[in-house]
XYZ file of C-alpha atoms in Angstrom:
481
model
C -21.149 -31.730 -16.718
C -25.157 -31.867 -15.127
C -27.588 -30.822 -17.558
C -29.668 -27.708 -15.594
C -33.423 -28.585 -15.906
C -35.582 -26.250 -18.059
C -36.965 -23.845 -15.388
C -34.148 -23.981 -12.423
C -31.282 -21.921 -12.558
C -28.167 -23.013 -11.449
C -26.463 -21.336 -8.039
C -23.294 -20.986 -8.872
C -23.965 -19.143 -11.610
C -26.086 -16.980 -10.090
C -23.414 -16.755 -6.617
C -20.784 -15.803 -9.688
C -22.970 -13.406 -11.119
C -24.165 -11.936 -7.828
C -20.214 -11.681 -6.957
C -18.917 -10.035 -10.248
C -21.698 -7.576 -9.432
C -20.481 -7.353 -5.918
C -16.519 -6.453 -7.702
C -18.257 -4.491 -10.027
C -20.216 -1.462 -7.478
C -16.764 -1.846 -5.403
C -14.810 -0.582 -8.448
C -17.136 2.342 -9.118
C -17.136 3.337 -5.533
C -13.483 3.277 -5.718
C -12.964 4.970 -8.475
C -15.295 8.185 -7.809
C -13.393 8.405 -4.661
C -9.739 8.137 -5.907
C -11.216 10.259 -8.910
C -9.518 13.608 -7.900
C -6.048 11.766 -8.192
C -5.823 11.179 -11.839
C -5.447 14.891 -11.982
C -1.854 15.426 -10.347
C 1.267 15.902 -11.716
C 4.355 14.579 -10.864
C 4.756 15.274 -7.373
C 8.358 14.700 -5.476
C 10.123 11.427 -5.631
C 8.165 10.879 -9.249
C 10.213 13.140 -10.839
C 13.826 11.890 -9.500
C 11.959 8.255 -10.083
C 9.995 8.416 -13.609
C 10.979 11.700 -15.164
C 14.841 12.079 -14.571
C 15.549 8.537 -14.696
C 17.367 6.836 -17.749
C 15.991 2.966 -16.689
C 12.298 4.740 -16.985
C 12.776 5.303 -20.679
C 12.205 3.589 -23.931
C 15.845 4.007 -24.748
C 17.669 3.840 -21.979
C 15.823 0.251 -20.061
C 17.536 -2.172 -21.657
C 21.550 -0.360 -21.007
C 20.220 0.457 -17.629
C 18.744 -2.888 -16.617
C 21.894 -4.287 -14.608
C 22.445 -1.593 -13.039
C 19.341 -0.964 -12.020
C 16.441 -1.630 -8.531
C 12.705 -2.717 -9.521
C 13.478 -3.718 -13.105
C 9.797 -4.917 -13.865
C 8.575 -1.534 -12.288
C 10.634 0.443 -14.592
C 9.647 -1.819 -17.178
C 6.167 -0.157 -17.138
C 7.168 3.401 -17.048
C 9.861 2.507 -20.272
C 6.462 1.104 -21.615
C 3.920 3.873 -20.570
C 6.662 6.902 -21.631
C 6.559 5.144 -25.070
C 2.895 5.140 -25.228
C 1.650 8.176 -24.307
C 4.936 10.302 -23.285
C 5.671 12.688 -20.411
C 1.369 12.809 -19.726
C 0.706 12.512 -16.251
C -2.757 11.318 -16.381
C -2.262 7.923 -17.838
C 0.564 7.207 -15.386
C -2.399 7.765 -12.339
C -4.854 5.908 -14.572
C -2.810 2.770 -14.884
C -2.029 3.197 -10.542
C -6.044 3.594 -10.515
C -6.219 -0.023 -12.508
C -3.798 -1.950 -10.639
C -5.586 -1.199 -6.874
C -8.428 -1.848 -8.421
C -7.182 -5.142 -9.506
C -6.048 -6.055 -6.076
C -9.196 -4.932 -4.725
C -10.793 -7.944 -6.558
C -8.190 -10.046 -5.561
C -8.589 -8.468 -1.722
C -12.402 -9.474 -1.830
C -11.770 -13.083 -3.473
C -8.462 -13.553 -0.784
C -10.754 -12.606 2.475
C -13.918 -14.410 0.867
C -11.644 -17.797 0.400
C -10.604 -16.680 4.807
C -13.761 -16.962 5.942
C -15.056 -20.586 7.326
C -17.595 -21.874 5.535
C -21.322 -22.534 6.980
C -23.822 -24.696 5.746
C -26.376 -22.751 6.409
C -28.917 -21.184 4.619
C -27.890 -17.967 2.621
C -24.103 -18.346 4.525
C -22.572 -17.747 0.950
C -24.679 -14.480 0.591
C -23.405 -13.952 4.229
C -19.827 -14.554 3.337
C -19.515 -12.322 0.110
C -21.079 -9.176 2.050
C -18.547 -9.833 5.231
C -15.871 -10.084 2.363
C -17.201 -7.133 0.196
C -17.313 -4.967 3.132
C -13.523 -5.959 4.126
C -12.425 -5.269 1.076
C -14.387 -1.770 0.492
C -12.656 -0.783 3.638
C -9.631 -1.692 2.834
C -9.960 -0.273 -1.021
C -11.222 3.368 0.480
C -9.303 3.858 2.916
C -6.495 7.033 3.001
C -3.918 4.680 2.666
C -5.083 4.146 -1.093
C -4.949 7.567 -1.817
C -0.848 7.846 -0.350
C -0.550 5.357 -2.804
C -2.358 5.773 -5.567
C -2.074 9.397 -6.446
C 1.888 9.353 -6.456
C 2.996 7.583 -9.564
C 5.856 6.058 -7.467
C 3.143 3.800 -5.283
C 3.208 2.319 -8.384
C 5.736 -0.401 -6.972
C 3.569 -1.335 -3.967
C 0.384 -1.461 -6.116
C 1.904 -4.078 -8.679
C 3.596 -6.273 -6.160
C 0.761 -6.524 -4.104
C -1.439 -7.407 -7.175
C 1.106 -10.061 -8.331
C 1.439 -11.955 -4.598
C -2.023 -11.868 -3.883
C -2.756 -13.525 -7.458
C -0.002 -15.930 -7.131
C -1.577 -16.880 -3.516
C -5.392 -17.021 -4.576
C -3.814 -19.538 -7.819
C -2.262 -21.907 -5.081
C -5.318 -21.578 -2.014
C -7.949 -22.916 -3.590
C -9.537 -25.892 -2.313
C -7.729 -28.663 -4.449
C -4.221 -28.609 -5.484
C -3.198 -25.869 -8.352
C -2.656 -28.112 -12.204
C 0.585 -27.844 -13.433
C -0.897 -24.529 -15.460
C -1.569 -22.873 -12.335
C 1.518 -23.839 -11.095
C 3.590 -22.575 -13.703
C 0.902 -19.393 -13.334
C 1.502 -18.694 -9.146
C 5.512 -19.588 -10.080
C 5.906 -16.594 -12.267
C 3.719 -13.998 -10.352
C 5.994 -15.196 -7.401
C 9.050 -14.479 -9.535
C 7.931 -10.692 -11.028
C 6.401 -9.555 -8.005
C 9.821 -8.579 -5.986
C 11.010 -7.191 -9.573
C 8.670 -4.401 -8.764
C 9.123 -4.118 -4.870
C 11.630 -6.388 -3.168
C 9.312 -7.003 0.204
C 7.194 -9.501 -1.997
C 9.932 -11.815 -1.477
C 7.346 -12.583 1.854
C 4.996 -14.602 -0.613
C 6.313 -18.090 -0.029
C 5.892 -17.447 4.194
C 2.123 -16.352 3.893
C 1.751 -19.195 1.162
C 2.772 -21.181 4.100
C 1.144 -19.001 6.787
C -1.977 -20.192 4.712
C -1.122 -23.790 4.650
C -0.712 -24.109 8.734
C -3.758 -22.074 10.041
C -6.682 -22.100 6.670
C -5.396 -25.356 4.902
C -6.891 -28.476 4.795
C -5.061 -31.293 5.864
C -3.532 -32.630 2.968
C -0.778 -35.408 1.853
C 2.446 -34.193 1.675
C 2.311 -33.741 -2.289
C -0.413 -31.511 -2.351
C 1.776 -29.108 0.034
C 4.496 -29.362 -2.576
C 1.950 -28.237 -5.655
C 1.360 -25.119 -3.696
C 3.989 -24.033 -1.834
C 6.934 -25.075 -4.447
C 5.787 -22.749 -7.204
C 6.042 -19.746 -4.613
C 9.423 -20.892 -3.235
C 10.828 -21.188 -6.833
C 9.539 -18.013 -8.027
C 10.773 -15.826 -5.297
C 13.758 -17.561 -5.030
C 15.108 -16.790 -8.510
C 13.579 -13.124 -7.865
C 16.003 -13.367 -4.603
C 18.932 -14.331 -6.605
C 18.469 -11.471 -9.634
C 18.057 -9.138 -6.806
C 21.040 -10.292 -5.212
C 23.032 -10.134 -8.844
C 22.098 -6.492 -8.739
C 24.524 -3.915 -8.141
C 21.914 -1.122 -7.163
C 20.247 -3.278 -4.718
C 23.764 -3.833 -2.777
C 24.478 -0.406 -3.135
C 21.078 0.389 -0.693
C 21.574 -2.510 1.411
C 25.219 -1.198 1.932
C 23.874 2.307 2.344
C 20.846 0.858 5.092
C 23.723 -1.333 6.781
C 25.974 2.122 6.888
C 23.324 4.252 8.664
C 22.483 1.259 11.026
C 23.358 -1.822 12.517
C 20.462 -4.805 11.952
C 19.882 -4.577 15.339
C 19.737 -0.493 15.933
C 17.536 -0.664 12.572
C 14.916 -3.115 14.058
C 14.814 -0.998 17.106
C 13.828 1.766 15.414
C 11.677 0.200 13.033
C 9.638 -0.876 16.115
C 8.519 2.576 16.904
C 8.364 3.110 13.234
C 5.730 0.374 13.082
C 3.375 1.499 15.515
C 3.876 5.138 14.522
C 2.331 4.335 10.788
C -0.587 1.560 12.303
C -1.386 5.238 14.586
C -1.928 6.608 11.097
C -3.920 3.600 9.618
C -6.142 4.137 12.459
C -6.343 7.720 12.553
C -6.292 8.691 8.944
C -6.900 11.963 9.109
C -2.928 12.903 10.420
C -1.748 10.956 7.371
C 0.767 13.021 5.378
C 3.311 13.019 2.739
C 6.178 13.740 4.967
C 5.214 12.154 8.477
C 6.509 13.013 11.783
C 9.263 10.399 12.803
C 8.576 8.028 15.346
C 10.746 8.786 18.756
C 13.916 6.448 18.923
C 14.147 5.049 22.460
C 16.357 2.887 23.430
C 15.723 -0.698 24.051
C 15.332 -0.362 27.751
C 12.775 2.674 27.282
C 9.460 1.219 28.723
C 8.119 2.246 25.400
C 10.183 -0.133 23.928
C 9.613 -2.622 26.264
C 5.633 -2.833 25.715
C 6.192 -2.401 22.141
C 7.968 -5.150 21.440
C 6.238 -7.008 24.341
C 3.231 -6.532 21.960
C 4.573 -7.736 18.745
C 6.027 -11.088 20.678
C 2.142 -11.804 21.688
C 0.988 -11.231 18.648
C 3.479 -13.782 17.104
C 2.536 -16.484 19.813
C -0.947 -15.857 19.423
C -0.408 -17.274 15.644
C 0.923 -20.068 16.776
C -1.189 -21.016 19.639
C -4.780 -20.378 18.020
C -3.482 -21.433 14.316
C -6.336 -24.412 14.905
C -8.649 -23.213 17.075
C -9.242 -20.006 15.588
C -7.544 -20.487 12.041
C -9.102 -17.322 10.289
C -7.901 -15.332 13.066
C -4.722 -16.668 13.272
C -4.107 -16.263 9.379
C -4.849 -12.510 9.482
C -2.509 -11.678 12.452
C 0.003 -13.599 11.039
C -0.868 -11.871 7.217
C -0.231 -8.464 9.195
C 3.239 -9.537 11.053
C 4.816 -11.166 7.907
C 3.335 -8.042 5.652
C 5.067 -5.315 7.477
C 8.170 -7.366 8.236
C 10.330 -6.548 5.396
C 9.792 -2.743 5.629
C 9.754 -2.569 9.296
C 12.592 -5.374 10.721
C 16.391 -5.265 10.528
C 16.768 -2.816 7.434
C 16.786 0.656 8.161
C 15.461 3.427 5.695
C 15.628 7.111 5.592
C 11.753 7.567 6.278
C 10.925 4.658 8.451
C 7.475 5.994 9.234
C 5.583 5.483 5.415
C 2.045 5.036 5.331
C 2.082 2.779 1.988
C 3.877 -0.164 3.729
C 0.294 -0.699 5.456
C -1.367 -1.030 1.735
C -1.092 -4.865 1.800
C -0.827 -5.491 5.614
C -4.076 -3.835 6.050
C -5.557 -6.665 4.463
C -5.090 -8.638 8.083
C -7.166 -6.563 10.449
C -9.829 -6.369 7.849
C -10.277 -10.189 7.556
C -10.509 -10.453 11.429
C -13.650 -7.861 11.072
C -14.975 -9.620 8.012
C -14.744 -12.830 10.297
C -16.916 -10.510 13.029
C -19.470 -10.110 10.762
C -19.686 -13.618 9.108
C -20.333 -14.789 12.910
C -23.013 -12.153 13.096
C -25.261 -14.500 10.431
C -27.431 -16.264 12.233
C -28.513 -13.042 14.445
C -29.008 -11.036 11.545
C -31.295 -13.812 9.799
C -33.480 -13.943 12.922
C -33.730 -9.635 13.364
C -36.466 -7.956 12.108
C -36.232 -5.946 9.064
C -35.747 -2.618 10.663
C -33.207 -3.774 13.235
C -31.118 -5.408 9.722
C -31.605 -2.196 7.989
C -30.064 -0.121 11.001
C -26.636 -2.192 11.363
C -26.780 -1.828 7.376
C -26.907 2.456 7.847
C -24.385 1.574 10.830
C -22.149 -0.236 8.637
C -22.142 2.380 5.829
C -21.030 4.941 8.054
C -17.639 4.551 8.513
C -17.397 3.639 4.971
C -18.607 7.048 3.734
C -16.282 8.475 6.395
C -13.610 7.040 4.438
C -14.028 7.594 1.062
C -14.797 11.077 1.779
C -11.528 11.175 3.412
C -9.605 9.650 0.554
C -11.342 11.827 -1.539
C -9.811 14.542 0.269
C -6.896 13.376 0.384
C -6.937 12.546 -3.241
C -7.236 16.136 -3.945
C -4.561 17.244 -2.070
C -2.289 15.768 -4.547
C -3.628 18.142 -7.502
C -1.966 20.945 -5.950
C 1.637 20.718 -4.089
C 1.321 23.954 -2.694
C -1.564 22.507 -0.426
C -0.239 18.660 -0.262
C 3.053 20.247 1.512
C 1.066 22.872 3.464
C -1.299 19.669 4.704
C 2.494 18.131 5.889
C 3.719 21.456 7.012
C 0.587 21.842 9.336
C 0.970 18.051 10.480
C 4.459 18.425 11.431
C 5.738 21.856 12.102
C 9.216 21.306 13.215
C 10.568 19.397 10.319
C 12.062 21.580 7.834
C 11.783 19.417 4.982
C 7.557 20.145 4.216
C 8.474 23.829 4.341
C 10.889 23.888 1.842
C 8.982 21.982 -0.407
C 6.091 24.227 0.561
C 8.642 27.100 -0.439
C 9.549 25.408 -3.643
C 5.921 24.840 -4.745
C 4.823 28.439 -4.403
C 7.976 29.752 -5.885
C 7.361 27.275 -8.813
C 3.756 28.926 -9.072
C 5.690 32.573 -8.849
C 3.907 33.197 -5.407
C 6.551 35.064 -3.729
C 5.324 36.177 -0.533
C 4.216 32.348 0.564
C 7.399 31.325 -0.209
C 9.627 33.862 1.080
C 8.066 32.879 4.488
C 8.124 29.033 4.129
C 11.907 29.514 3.032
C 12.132 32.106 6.588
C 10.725 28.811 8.279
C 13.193 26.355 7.055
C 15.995 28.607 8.511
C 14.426 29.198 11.485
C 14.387 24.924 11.823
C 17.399 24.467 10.229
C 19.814 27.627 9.827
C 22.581 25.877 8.100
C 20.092 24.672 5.016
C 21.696 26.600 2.003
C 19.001 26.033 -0.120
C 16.640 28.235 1.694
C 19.099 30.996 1.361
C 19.306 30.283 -2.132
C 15.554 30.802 -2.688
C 15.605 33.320 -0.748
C 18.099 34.986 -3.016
C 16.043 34.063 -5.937
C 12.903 35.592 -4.597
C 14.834 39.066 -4.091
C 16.346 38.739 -7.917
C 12.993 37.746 -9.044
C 11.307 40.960 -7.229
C 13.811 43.684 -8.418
C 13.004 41.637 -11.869
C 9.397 42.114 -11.327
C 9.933 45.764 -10.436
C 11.852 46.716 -13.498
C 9.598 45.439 -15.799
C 7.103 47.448 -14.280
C 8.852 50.660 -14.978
C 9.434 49.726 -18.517
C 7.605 52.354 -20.284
């Protein structure tokens, strides 16, 4: 190793220093604005998820691990529930962590995109197109849908597990057998907590044909094979698992492959309308409209998707960085939105990791923008800084709202009920919340709601029962002398 001369500093310490620094103001930003979610409870699916299930706990894991989906995910609530109990708070603080871990790995991932110039300052260049990327990504709504519940837990740890299994095999020589070893058994856990990170070994390749260098046929091997091998023995333990063919059995029931990826089309575009226009994101989504496949709808949709694909292929050489994050985007959102069909198509947390795509095309925007920015004057650099900033305060005031939202269910399920009036399901929850909170009136009329969108839901009538019994309850304790 080159002895540094007394006097000179070396740059790439100072390019790691000026980096961790970089991760470092990203993590605060991101925490003050996801700050308002480590104060809900367990809202929804958590309960039926965390709380009521036997594979969450310390006792049960273990009898319950044949049986059951996501063993590594339940592995960490077993853990956490032994820790520190039935406490909300460090269940949010540990989904805080992990996006902030794959917000590092975000910024290193899109830094390692970007094509490398050797001009002066282009590494200062590259970490604030990166930084930026990655801040947008981090702050976005999106993080907030999947942060604050303690079930996003599943997409935040399989998304930090690929994308540190793909930075250990992208880097510009061949991963050591440690690293190897390393990438193999993120590959493998990943899909233990959510099965669509089964995709790692297609963007390990998706890296390899558009960003790779052109290498001998054994380097390929040293970083493709450990992400084969580890998702393929995920594959197979999923496949040994009883729960998992239960779903698929249940998806294949409600749909054929083909009817599923119709509707998963619509589905697709219906949550990338809410990626762009954050401020309709809910907890309980409108559906996307189910057309057939002759609908011109349909047609341009798919149209769309089928450019998109080509494009990859086309410009994987002459535009590699662009080519990379289209195809990151296609191959993110494939498992969730292709030929299995679920029972809320339209979720906003399947964008968490395919996000990462159209952010590295705008990171790749402003790398270009270097050598005009270098030759501006101060004040014209100093406006596209303020112009930049914008939409980034837009957004982590947004996620802060919608971070807040999640303190109270009452007003998470009015947000929902407001965003999408004729679905029954937000207003009974709405109901449910106020009843919870013994605020009768608010849900008397959420429950009138639900029956006036769905008049055969007994459960409505039920609360609506409850609320009377609970009124003449009210009443008689009043007169008690």
């Amino acid at each position: 190793m080159p002895l540094i001369a007394p006097g000179r500093h070396d740059p790439d310490l100072s390019d790691r220093i000026r980096r961790g620094l970089a991760v470092a103001a990203l993590a605060g930003l991101v925490t003050l604005a996801l700050l308002p979610a480590l104060d809900a409870g367990f809202v929804w699916d958590d309960r039926a998820d965390v709380l009521d299930n036997p594979a969450a706990t310390p006792a049960g894991f273990a009898a319950a691990l044949g049986t059951t989906n996501r063993p590594l995910l339940k592995a960490t609530y077993a853990l956490q529930r032994r820790v520190s109990g039935d406490d909300p708070l460090p269940f949010h603080t540990g989904n805080l962590a992990l996006h902030l871990l794959a917000t590092a790995a975000v910024f290193a991932l899109v830094r390692r995109s970007l094509p490398v110039r050797a001009a002066a300052r282009a590494g200062v260049t590259r970490d604030l197109a990166a930084w930026l990327a990655a801040a947008l990504w981090a702050l976005h709504p999106v993080a907030a849908e999947t942060v604050a519940p303690v079930i996003g837990r599943s997409v935040l740890l399989s998304s930090g597990l690929l994308l540190g299994a793909l930075l250990l095999v992208t880097g510009a020589r061949p991963p050591g057998w440690r690293a190897m070893l390393a990438a193999g058994a993120l590959a493998f856990l990943a899909p233990l907590a959510r099965e669509t990170a089964l995709v790692t070994p297609a963007l390990g390749l998706l890296w390899q044909l558009t960003l790779g260098a052109r290498e001998p046929r054994a380097a390929w091997r040293r970083r493709l094979l450990p992400l084969a091998v580890g998702s393929g023995l995920a594959a197979v333990a999923i496949a040994l698992s009883a729960r998992h063919r239960e779903l698929l059995a249940f998806s294949f029931a409600e749909r054929t492959p083909l009817a599923a990826l119709r509707g998963n089309v619509h589905a697709l575009f219906a949550v990338a309308r809410l990626w762009l226009f954050p401020a309709q994101l809910s907890i309980d989504p409108a559906p996307a409209a189910d057309l057939p496949w002759s609908a011109p709808a349909t047609l341009v949709r798919v149209a769309l998707l089928v450019a998109a694909a080509a494009f990859v292929g086309a410009a994987r050489r002459r535009a590699p960085a662009a080519a990379f994050a289209t195809g990151w985007t296609l191959l993110a959102l494939a498992p969730t939105n292709s030929f299995v069909w679920r029972l809320d198509p339209v979720a906003p947390r399947a964008l968490y990791l395919a996000a990462v795509g159209p952010l590295l095309l705008l990171a790749l925007a402003v790398a270009r923008l270097s050598v005009p920015l270098r030759r501006a004057r101060p004040a014209a650099v100093l406006s596209i800084m303020l112009a930049a900033a914008l939409p980034l305060g837009a957004l982590a005031h947004l996620t802060q709202t919608r971070a807040g939202l999640w303190r109270e269910p009452a007003a998470l399920w009015a947000d929902a009920a407001a965003k999408n009036p004729a679905s029954a399901r937000p207003w009974q929850n709405l109901g449910v919340a106020h009843l919870l909170a013994d605020r009768l009136d608010p849900a008397e009329e959420a429950f009138r709601r639900v029956l006036t969108l769905a008049p055969e839901e007994n459960r409505a009538r039920c609360a609506l029962e409850a609320i009377q019994i609970r009124r003449l309850t009210l009443a008689a304790e009043e007169r008690r002398p």
